[in-house]
PDB file of C-alpha atoms in Angstrom:
ATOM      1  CA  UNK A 265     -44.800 -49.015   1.695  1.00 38.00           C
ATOM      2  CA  UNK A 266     -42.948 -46.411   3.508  1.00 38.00           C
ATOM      3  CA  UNK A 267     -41.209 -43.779   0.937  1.00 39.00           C
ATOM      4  CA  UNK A 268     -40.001 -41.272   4.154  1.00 38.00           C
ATOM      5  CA  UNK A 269     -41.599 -38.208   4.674  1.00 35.00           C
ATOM      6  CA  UNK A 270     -42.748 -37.274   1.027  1.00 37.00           C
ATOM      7  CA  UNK A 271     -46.061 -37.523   0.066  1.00 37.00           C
ATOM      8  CA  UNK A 272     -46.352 -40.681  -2.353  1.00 38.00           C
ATOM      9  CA  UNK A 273     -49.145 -42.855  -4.292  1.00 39.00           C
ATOM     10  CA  UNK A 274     -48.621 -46.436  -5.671  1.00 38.00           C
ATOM     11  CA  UNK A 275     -47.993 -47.176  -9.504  1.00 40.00           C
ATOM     12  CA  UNK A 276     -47.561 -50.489 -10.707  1.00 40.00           C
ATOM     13  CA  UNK A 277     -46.392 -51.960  -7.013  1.00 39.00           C
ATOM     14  CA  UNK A 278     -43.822 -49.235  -6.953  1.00 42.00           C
ATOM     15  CA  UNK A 279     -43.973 -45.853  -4.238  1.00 43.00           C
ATOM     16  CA  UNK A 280     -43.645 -43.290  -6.339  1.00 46.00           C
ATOM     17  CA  UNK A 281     -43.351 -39.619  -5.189  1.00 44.00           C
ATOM     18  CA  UNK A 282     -46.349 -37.449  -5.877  1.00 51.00           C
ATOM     19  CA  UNK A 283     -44.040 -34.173  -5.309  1.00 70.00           C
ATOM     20  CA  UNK A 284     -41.349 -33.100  -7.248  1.00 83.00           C
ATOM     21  CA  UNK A 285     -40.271 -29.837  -7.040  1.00 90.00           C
ATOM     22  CA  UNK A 286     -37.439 -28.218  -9.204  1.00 95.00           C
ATOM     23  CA  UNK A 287     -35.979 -24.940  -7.844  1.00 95.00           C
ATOM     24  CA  UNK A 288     -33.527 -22.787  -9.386  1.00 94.00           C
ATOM     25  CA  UNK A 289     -31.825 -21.624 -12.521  1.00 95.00           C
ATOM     26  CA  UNK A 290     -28.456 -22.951 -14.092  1.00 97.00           C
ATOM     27  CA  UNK A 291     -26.656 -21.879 -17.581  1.00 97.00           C
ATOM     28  CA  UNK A 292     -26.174 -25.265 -19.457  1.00 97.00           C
ATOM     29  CA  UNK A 293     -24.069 -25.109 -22.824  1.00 97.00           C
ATOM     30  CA  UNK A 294     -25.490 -27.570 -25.916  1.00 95.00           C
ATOM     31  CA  UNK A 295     -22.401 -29.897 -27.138  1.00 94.00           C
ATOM     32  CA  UNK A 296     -21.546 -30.069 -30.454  1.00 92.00           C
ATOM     33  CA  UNK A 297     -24.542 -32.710 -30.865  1.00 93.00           C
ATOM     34  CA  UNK A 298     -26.737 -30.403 -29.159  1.00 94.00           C
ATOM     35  CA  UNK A 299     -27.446 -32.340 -26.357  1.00 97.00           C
ATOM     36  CA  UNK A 300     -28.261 -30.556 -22.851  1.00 97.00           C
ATOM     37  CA  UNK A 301     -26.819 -32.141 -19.364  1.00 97.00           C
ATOM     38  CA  UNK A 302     -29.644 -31.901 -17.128  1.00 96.00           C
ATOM     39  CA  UNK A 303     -28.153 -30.358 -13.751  1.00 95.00           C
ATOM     40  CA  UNK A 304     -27.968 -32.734 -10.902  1.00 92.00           C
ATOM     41  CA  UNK A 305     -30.124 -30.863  -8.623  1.00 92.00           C
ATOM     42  CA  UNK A 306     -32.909 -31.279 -11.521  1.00 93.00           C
ATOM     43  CA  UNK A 307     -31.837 -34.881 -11.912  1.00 90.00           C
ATOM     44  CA  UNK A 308     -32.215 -35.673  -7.819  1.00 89.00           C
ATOM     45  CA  UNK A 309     -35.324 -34.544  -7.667  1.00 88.00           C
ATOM     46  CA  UNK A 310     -36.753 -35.805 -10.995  1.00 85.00           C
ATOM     47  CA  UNK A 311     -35.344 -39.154  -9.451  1.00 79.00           C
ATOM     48  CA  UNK A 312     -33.581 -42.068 -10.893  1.00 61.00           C
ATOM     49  CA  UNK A 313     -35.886 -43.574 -12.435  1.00 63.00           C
ATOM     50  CA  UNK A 314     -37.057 -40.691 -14.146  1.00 65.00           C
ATOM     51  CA  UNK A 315     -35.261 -40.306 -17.657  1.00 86.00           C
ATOM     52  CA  UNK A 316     -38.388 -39.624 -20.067  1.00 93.00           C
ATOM     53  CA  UNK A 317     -39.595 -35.830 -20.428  1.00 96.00           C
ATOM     54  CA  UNK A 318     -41.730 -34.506 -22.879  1.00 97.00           C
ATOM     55  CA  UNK A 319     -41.091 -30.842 -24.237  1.00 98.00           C
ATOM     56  CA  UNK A 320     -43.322 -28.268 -25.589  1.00 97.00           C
ATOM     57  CA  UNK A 321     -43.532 -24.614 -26.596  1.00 96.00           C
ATOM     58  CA  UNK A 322     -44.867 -22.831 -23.687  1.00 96.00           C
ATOM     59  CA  UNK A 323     -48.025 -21.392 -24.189  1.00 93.00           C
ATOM     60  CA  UNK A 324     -47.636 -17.712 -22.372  1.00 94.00           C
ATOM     61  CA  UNK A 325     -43.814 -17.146 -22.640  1.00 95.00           C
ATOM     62  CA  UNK A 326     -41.251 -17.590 -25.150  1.00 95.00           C
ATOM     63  CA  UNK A 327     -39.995 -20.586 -23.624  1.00 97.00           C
ATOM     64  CA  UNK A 328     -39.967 -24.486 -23.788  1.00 98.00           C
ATOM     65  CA  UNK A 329     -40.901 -26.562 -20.628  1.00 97.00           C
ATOM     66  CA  UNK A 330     -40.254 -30.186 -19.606  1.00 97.00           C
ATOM     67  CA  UNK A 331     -42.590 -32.031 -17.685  1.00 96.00           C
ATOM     68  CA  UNK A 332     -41.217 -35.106 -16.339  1.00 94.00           C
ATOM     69  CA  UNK A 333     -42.815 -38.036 -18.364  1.00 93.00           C
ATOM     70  CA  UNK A 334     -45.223 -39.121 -14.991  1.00 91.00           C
ATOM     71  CA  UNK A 335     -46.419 -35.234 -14.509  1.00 92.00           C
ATOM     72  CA  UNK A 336     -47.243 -34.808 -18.324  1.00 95.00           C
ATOM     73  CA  UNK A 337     -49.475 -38.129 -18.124  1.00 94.00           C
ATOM     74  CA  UNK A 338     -51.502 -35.907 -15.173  1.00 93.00           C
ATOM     75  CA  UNK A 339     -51.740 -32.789 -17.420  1.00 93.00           C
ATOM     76  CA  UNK A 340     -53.217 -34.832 -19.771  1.00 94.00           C
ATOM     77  CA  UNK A 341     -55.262 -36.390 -17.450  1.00 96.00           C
ATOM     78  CA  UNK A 342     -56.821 -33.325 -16.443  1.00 95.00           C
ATOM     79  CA  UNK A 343     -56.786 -32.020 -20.192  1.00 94.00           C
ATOM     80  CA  UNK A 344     -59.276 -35.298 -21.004  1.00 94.00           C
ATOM     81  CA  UNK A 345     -61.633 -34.539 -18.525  1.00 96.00           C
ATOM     82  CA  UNK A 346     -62.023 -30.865 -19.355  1.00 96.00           C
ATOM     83  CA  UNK A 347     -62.097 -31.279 -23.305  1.00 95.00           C
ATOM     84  CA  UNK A 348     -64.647 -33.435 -25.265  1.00 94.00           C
ATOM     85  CA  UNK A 349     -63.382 -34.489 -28.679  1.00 88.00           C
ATOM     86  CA  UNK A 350     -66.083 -33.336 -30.931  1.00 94.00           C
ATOM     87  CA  UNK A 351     -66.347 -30.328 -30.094  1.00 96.00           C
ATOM     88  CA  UNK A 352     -64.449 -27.661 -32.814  1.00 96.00           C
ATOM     89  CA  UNK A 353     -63.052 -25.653 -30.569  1.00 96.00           C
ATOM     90  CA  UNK A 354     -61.653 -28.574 -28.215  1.00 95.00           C
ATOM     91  CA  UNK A 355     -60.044 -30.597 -31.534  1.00 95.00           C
ATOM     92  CA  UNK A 356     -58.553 -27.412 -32.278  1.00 95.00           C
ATOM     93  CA  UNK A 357     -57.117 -26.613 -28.984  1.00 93.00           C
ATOM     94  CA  UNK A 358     -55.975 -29.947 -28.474  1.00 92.00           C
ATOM     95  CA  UNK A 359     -54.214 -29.865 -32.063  1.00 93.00           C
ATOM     96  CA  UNK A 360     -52.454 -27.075 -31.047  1.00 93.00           C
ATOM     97  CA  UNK A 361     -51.335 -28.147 -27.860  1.00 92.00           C
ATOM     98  CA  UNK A 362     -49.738 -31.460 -29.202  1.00 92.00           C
ATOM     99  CA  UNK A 363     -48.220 -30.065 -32.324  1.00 90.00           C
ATOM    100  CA  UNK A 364     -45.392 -28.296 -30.513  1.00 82.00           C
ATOM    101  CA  UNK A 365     -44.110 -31.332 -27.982  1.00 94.00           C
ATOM    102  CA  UNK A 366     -41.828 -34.169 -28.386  1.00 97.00           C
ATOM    103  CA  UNK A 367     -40.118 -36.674 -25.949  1.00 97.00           C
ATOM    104  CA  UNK A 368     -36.763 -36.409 -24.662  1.00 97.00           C
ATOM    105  CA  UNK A 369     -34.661 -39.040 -22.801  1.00 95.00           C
ATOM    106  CA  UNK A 370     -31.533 -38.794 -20.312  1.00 95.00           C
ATOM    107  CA  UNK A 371     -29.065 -40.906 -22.089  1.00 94.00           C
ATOM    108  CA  UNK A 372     -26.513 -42.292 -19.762  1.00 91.00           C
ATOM    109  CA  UNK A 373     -24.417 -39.269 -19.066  1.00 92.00           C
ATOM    110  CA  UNK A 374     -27.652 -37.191 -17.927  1.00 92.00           C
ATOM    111  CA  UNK A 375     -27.228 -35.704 -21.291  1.00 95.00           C
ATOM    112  CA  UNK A 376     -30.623 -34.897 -23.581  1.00 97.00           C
ATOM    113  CA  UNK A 377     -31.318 -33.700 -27.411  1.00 97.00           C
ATOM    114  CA  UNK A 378     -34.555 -30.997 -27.484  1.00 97.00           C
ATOM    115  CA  UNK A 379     -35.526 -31.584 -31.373  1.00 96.00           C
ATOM    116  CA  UNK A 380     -33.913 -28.703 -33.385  1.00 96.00           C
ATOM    117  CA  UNK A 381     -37.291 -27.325 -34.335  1.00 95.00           C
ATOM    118  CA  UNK A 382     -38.748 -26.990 -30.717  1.00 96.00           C
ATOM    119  CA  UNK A 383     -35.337 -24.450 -29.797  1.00 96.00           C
ATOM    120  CA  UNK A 384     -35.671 -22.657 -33.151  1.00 96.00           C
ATOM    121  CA  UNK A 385     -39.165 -21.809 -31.314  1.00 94.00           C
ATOM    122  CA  UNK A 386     -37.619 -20.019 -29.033  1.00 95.00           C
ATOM    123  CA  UNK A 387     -34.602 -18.300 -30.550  1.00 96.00           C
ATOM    124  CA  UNK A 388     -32.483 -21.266 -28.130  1.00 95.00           C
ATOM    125  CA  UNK A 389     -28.629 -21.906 -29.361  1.00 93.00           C
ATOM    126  CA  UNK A 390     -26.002 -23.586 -27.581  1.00 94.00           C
ATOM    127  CA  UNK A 391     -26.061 -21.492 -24.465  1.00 96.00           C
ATOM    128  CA  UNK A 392     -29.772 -22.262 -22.483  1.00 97.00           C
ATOM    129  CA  UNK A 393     -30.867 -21.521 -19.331  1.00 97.00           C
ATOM    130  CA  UNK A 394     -32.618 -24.220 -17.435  1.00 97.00           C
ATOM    131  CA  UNK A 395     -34.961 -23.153 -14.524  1.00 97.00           C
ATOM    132  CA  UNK A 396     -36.835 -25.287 -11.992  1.00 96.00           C
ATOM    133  CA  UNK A 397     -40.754 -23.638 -11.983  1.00 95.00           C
ATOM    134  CA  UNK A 398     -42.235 -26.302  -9.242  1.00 94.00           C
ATOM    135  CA  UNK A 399     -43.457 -29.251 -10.989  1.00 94.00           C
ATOM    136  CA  UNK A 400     -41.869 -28.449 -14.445  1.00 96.00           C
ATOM    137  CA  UNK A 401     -38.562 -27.126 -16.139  1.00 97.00           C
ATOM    138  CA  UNK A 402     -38.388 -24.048 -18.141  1.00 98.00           C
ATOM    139  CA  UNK A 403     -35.718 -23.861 -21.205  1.00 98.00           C
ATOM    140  CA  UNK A 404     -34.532 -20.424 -22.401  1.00 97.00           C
ATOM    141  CA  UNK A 405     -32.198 -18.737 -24.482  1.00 96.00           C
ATOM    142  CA  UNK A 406     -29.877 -17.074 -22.729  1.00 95.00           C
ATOM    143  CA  UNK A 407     -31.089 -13.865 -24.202  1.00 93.00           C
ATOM    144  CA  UNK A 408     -35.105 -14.128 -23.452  1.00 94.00           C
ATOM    145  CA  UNK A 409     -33.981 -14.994 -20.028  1.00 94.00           C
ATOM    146  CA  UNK A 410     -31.669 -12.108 -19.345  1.00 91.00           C
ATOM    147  CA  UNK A 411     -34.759  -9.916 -21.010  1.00 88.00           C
ATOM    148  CA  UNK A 412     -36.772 -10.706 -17.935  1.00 87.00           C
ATOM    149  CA  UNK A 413     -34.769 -10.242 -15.517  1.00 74.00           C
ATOM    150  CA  UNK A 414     -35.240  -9.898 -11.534  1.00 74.00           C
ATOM    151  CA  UNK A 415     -37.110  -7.468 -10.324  1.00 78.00           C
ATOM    152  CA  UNK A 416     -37.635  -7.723  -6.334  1.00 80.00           C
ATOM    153  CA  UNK A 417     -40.136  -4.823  -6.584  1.00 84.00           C
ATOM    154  CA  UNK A 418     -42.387  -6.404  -9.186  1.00 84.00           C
ATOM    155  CA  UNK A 419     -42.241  -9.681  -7.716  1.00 83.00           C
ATOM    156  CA  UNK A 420     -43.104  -8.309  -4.242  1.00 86.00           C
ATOM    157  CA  UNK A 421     -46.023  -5.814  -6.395  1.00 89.00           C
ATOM    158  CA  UNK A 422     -47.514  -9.849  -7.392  1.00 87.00           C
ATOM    159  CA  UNK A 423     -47.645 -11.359  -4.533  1.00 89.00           C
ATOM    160  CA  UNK A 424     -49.199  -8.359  -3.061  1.00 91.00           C
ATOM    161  CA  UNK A 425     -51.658  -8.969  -5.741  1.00 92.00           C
ATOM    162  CA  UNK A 426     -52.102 -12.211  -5.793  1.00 92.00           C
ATOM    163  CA  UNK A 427     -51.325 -13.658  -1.791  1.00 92.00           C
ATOM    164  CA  UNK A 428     -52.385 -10.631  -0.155  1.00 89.00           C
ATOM    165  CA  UNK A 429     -55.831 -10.532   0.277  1.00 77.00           C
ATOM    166  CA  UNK A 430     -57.403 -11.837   3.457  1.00 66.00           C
ATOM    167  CA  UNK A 431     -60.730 -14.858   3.178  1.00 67.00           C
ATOM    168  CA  UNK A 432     -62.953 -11.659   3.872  1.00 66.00           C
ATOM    169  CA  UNK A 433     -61.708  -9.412   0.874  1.00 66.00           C
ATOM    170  CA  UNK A 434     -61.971 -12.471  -1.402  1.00 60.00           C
TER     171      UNK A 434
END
């Protein structure tokens, strides 16, 4: 099956792309329901057929991230072959990790409802900002986002950091 130039793998018969990237950052305003419209960049990319995400507390920032449904079955993936069930530790982990998640659907106006506990979590009101982190979306209050804002010099400090070294310092 030819799917263009993206890099794909078959599910059930159907090409589906193995790369989605979301880039950017947009302001969104909740309605009066609370529900979200998911910007169409994020919606292109996600693709059409994409309309399940699952949301959880973030576990380093004071955030909330979507993983479109098909990349959250890989985390998971990768979280089952890493953890083994009886072990304390593990159960707890994995306790944690699922207690703070929920799915979300695009209804037919590209519009979804985060569960009123998850954005309590993270101080989130009507005004959010959405912003596209590679393979997953981050949701913030307006607030926590402004709090971290740009800082070229930083940024450029990190990659130093981390992309800087050459095979022979590593």
């Amino acid at each position: 099956v030819d799917c263009g130039l993206k890099i794909y793998y078959f599910y059930n018969q159907k090409c589906k792309y193995a790369m989605i990237t979301f880039i950017g950052d947009f302001e969104c305003r909740a309605d009066a329901k609370g529900r979200i419209v998911l910007p169409a960049t994020f919606k292109k990319a996600a693709g059409a057929d994409e309309l399940r995400f699952v949301v959880r507390k973030d576990l380093f920032e004071n955030c909330l991230v979507m993983y479109p449904f098909d990349y959250w079955e890989e985390e998971l993936e990768n979280l089952r072959k890493r953890l083994n069930p009886y072990n304390r530790k593990h159960k707890q982990f994995l306790r944690d990790f699922f207690r703070g998640s929920a799915e979300v659907m695009l209804d037919g106006n590209g519009r979804f409802l985060v569960p009123r506990r998850l954005m309590d979590l993270v101080g989130a009101d009507r005004d959010v900002v959405l912003v596209g982190v590679d393979r997953h979306i981050e949701l913030w209050s307006v607030n926590a986002y402004s709090a971290i804002a740009d800082d070229p010099a930083a940024l450029a400090d990190l990659a130093e950091s981390i992309l800087g070294q050459s095979e022979q310092e590593m």
